[in-house]
Short mmCIF file of C-alpha atoms in Angstrom, two decimals:
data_model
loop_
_atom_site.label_atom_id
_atom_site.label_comp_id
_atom_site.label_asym_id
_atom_site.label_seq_id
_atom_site.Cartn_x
_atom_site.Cartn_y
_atom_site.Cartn_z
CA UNK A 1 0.00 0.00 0.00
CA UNK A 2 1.76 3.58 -1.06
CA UNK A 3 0.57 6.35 0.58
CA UNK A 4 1.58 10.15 -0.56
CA UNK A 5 0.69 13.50 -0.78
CA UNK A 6 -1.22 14.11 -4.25
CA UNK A 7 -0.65 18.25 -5.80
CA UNK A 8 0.55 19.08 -2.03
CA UNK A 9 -3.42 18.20 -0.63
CA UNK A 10 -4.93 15.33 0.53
CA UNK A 11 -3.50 12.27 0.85
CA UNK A 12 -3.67 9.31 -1.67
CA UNK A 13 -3.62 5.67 -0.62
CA UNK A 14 -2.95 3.28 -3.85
CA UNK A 15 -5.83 0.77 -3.96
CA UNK A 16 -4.86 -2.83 -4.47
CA UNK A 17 -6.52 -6.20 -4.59
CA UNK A 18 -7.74 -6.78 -7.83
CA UNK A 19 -6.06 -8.45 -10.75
CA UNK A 20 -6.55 -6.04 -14.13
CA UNK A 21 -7.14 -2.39 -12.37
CA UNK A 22 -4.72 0.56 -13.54
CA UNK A 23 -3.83 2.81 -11.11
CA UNK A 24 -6.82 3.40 -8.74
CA UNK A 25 -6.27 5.58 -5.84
CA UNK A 26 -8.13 6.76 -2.70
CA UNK A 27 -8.05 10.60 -1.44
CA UNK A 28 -10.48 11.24 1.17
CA UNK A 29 -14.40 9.86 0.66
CA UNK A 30 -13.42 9.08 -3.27
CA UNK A 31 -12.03 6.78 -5.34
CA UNK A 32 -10.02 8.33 -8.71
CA UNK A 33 -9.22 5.75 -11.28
CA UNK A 34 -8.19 5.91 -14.88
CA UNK A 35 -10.85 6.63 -17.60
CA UNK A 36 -11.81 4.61 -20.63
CA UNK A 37 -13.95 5.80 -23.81
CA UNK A 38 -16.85 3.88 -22.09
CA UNK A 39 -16.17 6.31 -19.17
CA UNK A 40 -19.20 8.64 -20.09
CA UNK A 41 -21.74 5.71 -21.00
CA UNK A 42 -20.96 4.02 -17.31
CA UNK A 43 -21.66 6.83 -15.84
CA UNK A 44 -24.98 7.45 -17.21
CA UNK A 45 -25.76 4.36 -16.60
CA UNK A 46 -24.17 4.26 -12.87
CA UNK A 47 -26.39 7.72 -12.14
CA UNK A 48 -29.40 5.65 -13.47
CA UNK A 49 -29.13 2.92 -11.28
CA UNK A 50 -28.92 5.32 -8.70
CA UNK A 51 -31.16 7.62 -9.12
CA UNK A 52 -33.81 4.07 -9.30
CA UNK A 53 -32.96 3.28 -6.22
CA UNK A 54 -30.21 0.25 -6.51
CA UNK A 55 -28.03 0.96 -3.93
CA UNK A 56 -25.40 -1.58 -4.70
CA UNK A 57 -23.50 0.69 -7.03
CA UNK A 58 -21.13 3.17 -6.16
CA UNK A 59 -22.41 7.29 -6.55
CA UNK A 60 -20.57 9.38 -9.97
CA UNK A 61 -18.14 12.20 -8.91
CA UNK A 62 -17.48 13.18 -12.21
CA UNK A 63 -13.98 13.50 -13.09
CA UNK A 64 -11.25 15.24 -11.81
CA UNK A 65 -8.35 17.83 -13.26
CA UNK A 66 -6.23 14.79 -14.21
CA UNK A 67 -8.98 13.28 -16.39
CA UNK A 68 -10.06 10.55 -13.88
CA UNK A 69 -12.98 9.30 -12.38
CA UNK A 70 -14.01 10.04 -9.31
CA UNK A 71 -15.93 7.74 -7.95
CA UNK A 72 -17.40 6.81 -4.17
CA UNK A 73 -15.28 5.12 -1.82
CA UNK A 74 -16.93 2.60 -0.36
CA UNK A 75 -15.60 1.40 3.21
CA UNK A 76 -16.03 -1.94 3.97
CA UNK A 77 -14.46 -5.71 3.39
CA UNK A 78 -14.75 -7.33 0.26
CA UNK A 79 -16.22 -10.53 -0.30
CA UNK A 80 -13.30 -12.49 -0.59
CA UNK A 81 -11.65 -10.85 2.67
CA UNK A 82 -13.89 -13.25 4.88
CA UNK A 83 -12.89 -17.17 4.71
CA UNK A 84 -16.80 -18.51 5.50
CA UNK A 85 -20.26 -17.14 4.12
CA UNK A 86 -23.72 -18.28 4.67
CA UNK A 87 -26.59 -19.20 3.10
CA UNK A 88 -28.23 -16.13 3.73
CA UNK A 89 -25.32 -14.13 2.56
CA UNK A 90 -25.60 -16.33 -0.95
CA UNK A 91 -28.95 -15.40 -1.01
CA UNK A 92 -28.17 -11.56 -0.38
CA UNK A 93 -25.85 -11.62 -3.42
CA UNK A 94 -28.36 -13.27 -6.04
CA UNK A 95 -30.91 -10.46 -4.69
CA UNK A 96 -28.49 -7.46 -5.38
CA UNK A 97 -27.92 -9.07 -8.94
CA UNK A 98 -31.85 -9.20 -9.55
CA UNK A 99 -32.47 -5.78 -7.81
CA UNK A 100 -29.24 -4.46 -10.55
CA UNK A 101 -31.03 -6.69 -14.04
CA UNK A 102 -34.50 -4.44 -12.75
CA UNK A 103 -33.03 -1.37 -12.22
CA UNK A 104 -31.24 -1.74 -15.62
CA UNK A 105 -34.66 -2.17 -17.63
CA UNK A 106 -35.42 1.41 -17.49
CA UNK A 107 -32.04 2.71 -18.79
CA UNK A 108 -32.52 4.67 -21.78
CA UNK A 109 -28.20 4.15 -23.32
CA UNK A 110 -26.97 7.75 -24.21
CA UNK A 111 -26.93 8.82 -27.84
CA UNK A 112 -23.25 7.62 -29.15
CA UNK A 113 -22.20 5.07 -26.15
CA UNK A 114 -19.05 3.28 -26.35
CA UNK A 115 -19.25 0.35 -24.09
CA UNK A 116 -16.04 -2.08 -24.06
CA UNK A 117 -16.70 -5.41 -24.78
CA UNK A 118 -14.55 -7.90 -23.11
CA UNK A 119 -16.52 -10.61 -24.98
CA UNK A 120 -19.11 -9.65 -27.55
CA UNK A 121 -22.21 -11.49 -27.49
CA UNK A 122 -25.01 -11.98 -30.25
CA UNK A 123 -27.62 -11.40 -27.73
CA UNK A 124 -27.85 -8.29 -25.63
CA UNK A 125 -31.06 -7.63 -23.39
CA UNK A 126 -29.92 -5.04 -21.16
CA UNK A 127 -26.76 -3.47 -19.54
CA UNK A 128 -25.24 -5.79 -17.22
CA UNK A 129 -22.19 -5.30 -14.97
CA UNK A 130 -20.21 -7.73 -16.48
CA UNK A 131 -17.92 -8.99 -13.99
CA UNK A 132 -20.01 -9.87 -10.90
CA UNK A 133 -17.43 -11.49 -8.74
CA UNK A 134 -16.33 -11.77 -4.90
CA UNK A 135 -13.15 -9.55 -5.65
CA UNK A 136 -16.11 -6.75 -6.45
CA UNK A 137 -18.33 -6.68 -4.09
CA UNK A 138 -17.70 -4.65 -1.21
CA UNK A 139 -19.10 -6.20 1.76
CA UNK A 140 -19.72 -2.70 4.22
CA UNK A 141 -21.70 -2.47 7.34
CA UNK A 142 -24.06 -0.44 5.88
CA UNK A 143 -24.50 -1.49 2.51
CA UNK A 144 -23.44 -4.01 -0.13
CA UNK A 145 -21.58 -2.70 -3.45
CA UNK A 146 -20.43 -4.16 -6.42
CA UNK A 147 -17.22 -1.88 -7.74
CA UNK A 148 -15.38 -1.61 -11.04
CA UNK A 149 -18.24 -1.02 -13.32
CA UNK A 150 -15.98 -0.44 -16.48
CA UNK A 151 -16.77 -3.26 -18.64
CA UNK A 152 -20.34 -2.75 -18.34
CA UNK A 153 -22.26 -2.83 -21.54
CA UNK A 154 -25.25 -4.59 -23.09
CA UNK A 155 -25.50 -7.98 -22.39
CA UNK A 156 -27.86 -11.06 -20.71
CA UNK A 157 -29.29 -11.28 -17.67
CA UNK A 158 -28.17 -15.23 -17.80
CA UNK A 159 -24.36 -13.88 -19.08
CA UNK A 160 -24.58 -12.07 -15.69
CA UNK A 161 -25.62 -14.27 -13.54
CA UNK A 162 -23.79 -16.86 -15.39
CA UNK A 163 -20.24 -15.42 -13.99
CA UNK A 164 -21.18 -14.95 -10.38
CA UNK A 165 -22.40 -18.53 -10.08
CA UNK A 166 -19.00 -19.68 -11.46
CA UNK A 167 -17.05 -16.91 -9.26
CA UNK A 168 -18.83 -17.15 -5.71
CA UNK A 169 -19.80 -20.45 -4.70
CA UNK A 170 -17.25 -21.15 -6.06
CA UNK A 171 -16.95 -23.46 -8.79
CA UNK A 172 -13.19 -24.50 -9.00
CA UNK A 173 -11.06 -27.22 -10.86
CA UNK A 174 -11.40 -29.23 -7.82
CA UNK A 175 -14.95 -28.15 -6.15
CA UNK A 176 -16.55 -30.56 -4.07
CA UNK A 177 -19.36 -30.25 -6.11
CA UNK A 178 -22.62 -30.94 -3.81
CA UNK A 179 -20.87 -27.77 -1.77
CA UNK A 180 -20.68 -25.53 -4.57
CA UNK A 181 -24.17 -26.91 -5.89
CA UNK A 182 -25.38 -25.54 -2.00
CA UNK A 183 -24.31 -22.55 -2.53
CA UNK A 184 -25.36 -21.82 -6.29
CA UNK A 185 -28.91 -22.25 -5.86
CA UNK A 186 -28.86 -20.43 -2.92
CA UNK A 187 -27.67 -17.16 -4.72
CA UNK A 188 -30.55 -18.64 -7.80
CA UNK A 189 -33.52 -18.19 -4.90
CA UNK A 190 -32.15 -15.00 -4.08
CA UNK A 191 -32.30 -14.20 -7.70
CA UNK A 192 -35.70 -15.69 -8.23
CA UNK A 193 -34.40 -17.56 -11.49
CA UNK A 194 -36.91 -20.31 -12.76
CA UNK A 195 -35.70 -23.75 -12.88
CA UNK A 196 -36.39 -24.34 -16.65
CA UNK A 197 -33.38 -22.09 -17.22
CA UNK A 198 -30.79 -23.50 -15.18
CA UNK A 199 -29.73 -25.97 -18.05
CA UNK A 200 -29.31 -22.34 -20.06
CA UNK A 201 -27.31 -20.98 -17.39
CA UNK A 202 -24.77 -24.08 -16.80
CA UNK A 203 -24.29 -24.30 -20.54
CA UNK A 204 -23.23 -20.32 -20.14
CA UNK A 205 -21.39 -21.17 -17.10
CA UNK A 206 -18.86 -23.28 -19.66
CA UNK A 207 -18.90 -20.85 -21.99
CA UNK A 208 -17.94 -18.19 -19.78
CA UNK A 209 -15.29 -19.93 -18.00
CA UNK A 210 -14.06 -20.99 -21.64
CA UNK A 211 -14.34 -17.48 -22.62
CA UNK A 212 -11.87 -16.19 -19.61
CA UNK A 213 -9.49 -18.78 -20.29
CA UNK A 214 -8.94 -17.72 -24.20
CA UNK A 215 -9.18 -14.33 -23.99
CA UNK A 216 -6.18 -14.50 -21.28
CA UNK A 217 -4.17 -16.57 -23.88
CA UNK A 218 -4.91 -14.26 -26.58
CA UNK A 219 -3.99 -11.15 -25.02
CA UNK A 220 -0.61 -12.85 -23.82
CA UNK A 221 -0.10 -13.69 -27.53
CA UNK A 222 -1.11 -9.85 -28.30
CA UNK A 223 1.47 -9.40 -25.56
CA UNK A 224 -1.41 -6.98 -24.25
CA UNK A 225 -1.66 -6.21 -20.46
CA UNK A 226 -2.84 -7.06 -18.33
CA UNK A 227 -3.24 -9.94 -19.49
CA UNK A 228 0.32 -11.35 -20.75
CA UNK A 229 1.04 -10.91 -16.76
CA UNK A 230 -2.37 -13.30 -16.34
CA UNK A 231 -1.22 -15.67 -18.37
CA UNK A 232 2.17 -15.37 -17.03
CA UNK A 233 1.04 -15.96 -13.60
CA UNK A 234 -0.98 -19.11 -14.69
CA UNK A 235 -4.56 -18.01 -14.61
CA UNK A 236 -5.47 -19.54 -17.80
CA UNK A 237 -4.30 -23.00 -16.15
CA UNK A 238 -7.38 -22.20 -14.04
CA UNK A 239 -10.27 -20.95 -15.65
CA UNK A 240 -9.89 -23.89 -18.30
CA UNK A 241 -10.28 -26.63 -15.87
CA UNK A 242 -12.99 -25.17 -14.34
CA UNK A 243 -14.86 -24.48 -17.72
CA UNK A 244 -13.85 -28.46 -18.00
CA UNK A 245 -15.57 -29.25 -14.11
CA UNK A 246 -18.36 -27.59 -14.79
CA UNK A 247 -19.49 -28.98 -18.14
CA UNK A 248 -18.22 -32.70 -17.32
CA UNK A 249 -21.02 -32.43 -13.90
CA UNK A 250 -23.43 -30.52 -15.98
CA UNK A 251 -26.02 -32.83 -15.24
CA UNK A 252 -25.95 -33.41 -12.13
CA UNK A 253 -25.54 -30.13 -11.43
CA UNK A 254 -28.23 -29.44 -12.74
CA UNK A 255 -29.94 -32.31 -10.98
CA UNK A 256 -28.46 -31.15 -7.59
CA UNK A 257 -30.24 -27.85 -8.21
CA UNK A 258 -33.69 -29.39 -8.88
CA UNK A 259 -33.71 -31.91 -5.76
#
């Protein structure tokens, strides 16, 4: 953690934690972090969710002299700061997710959005965050919040939820799988998702896994960061296995979900 003195004023505390942010920085009640050419869109679409009511999304500062965002800082744990969760806490998560896919049905996209695409997808049915995973959700006293909004963009509700069912039960290469079943279809009831589309959603819980695994390996070949250091540090050795887990138990998955 560096700490300094940023343009003689208040002091900046380099955030850290999460695997492709820039430099992101705290000073005071805000967070300042690089901006994108999706930077405008996100934030019309952050001050929508808002304004709706969703309270799992951080407030829009605007930007600051140096061309960042500035964003709320959000005090609090994250998710994967605490070893043990509970059923109810699974729960809590699929209800933010479903409170987020509501909110988003009213969101009118500004004339002109750029939106990155991390994966592009045929189907799009509304803006989704993209990357809902324990490593971005902030876990505060008060309230809940899911950070680093920049890769949100049109997408699927299923897409969505497809990536937080594979990121916080979770589902890994070696999952004891009746465990990680638990804990899935407690985050589905929170979510209110109907049982005739959990084959859908386990068939986009392969694909998404896949999805992370190549795009790691491409951008190393790209020698693009940061994702040459990703595939440097091995984490394509891990999101293909699980991508391999999860569609060899597909059906009783599935079946495990359903009893």
């Amino acid at each position: 953690m560096d700490i300094y003195r940023e343009d003689g004023a208040e002091q900046a505390e380099q955030l850290t934690g999460g695997n492709t942010a820039g430099s992101v920085f705290r000073i005071g009640s805000t967070v300042r972090k690089p901006a994108t050419s999706a930077t405008p869109a996100v934030h019309s679409f952050l001050a929508h969710l808002r304004a709706a009511g969703f309270e799992s999304s951080p407030d829009v500062l605007g930007m600051d002299e140096q061309e960042r965002q500035i964003l709320e800082f959000v005090p609090g744990p994250t998710w994967t700061d605490n070893a043990t969760h509970t059923q109810t806490d699974f729960r809590r998560v699929g209800s933010i997710i479903r409170a987020l896919h509501e909110a988003s049905i009213s969101f009118q996209e500004p004339k002109g959005a750029q939106w990155y695409f991390r994966y592009e997808r045929d189907e799009h049915d509304l803006i989704c965050h993209n990357d809902l995973a324990p490593w971005n959700l902030v876990c505060g006293p008060d309230r809940w919040v899911f950070i680093d909004w920049d890769a949100a963009a049109p997408s699927t509700r299923l897409w969505d939820l497809a990536w937080a069912c594979i990121s916080f039960p979770p589902f890994k290469p070696d999952a004891d799988l009746p465990s990680s079943a638990t804990a899935m279809q407690a985050l589905l009831d929170g979510y209110g998702l109907e049982e005739a589309s959990y084959a859908n959603l386990i068939r986009l819980m392969v694909t998404r896994a896949r999805a992370e695994h190549n795009f790691i390996v491409e951008g190393a070949r790209k020698n693009e960061q940061p994702w040459a250091r990703l595939y440097a540090e091995g984490h394509h050795r891990y999101w293909g296995p699980v991508a391999d887990f999860i569609q060899l138990h597909a059906l009783a998955l599935e079946e495990l979900l359903t009893s």
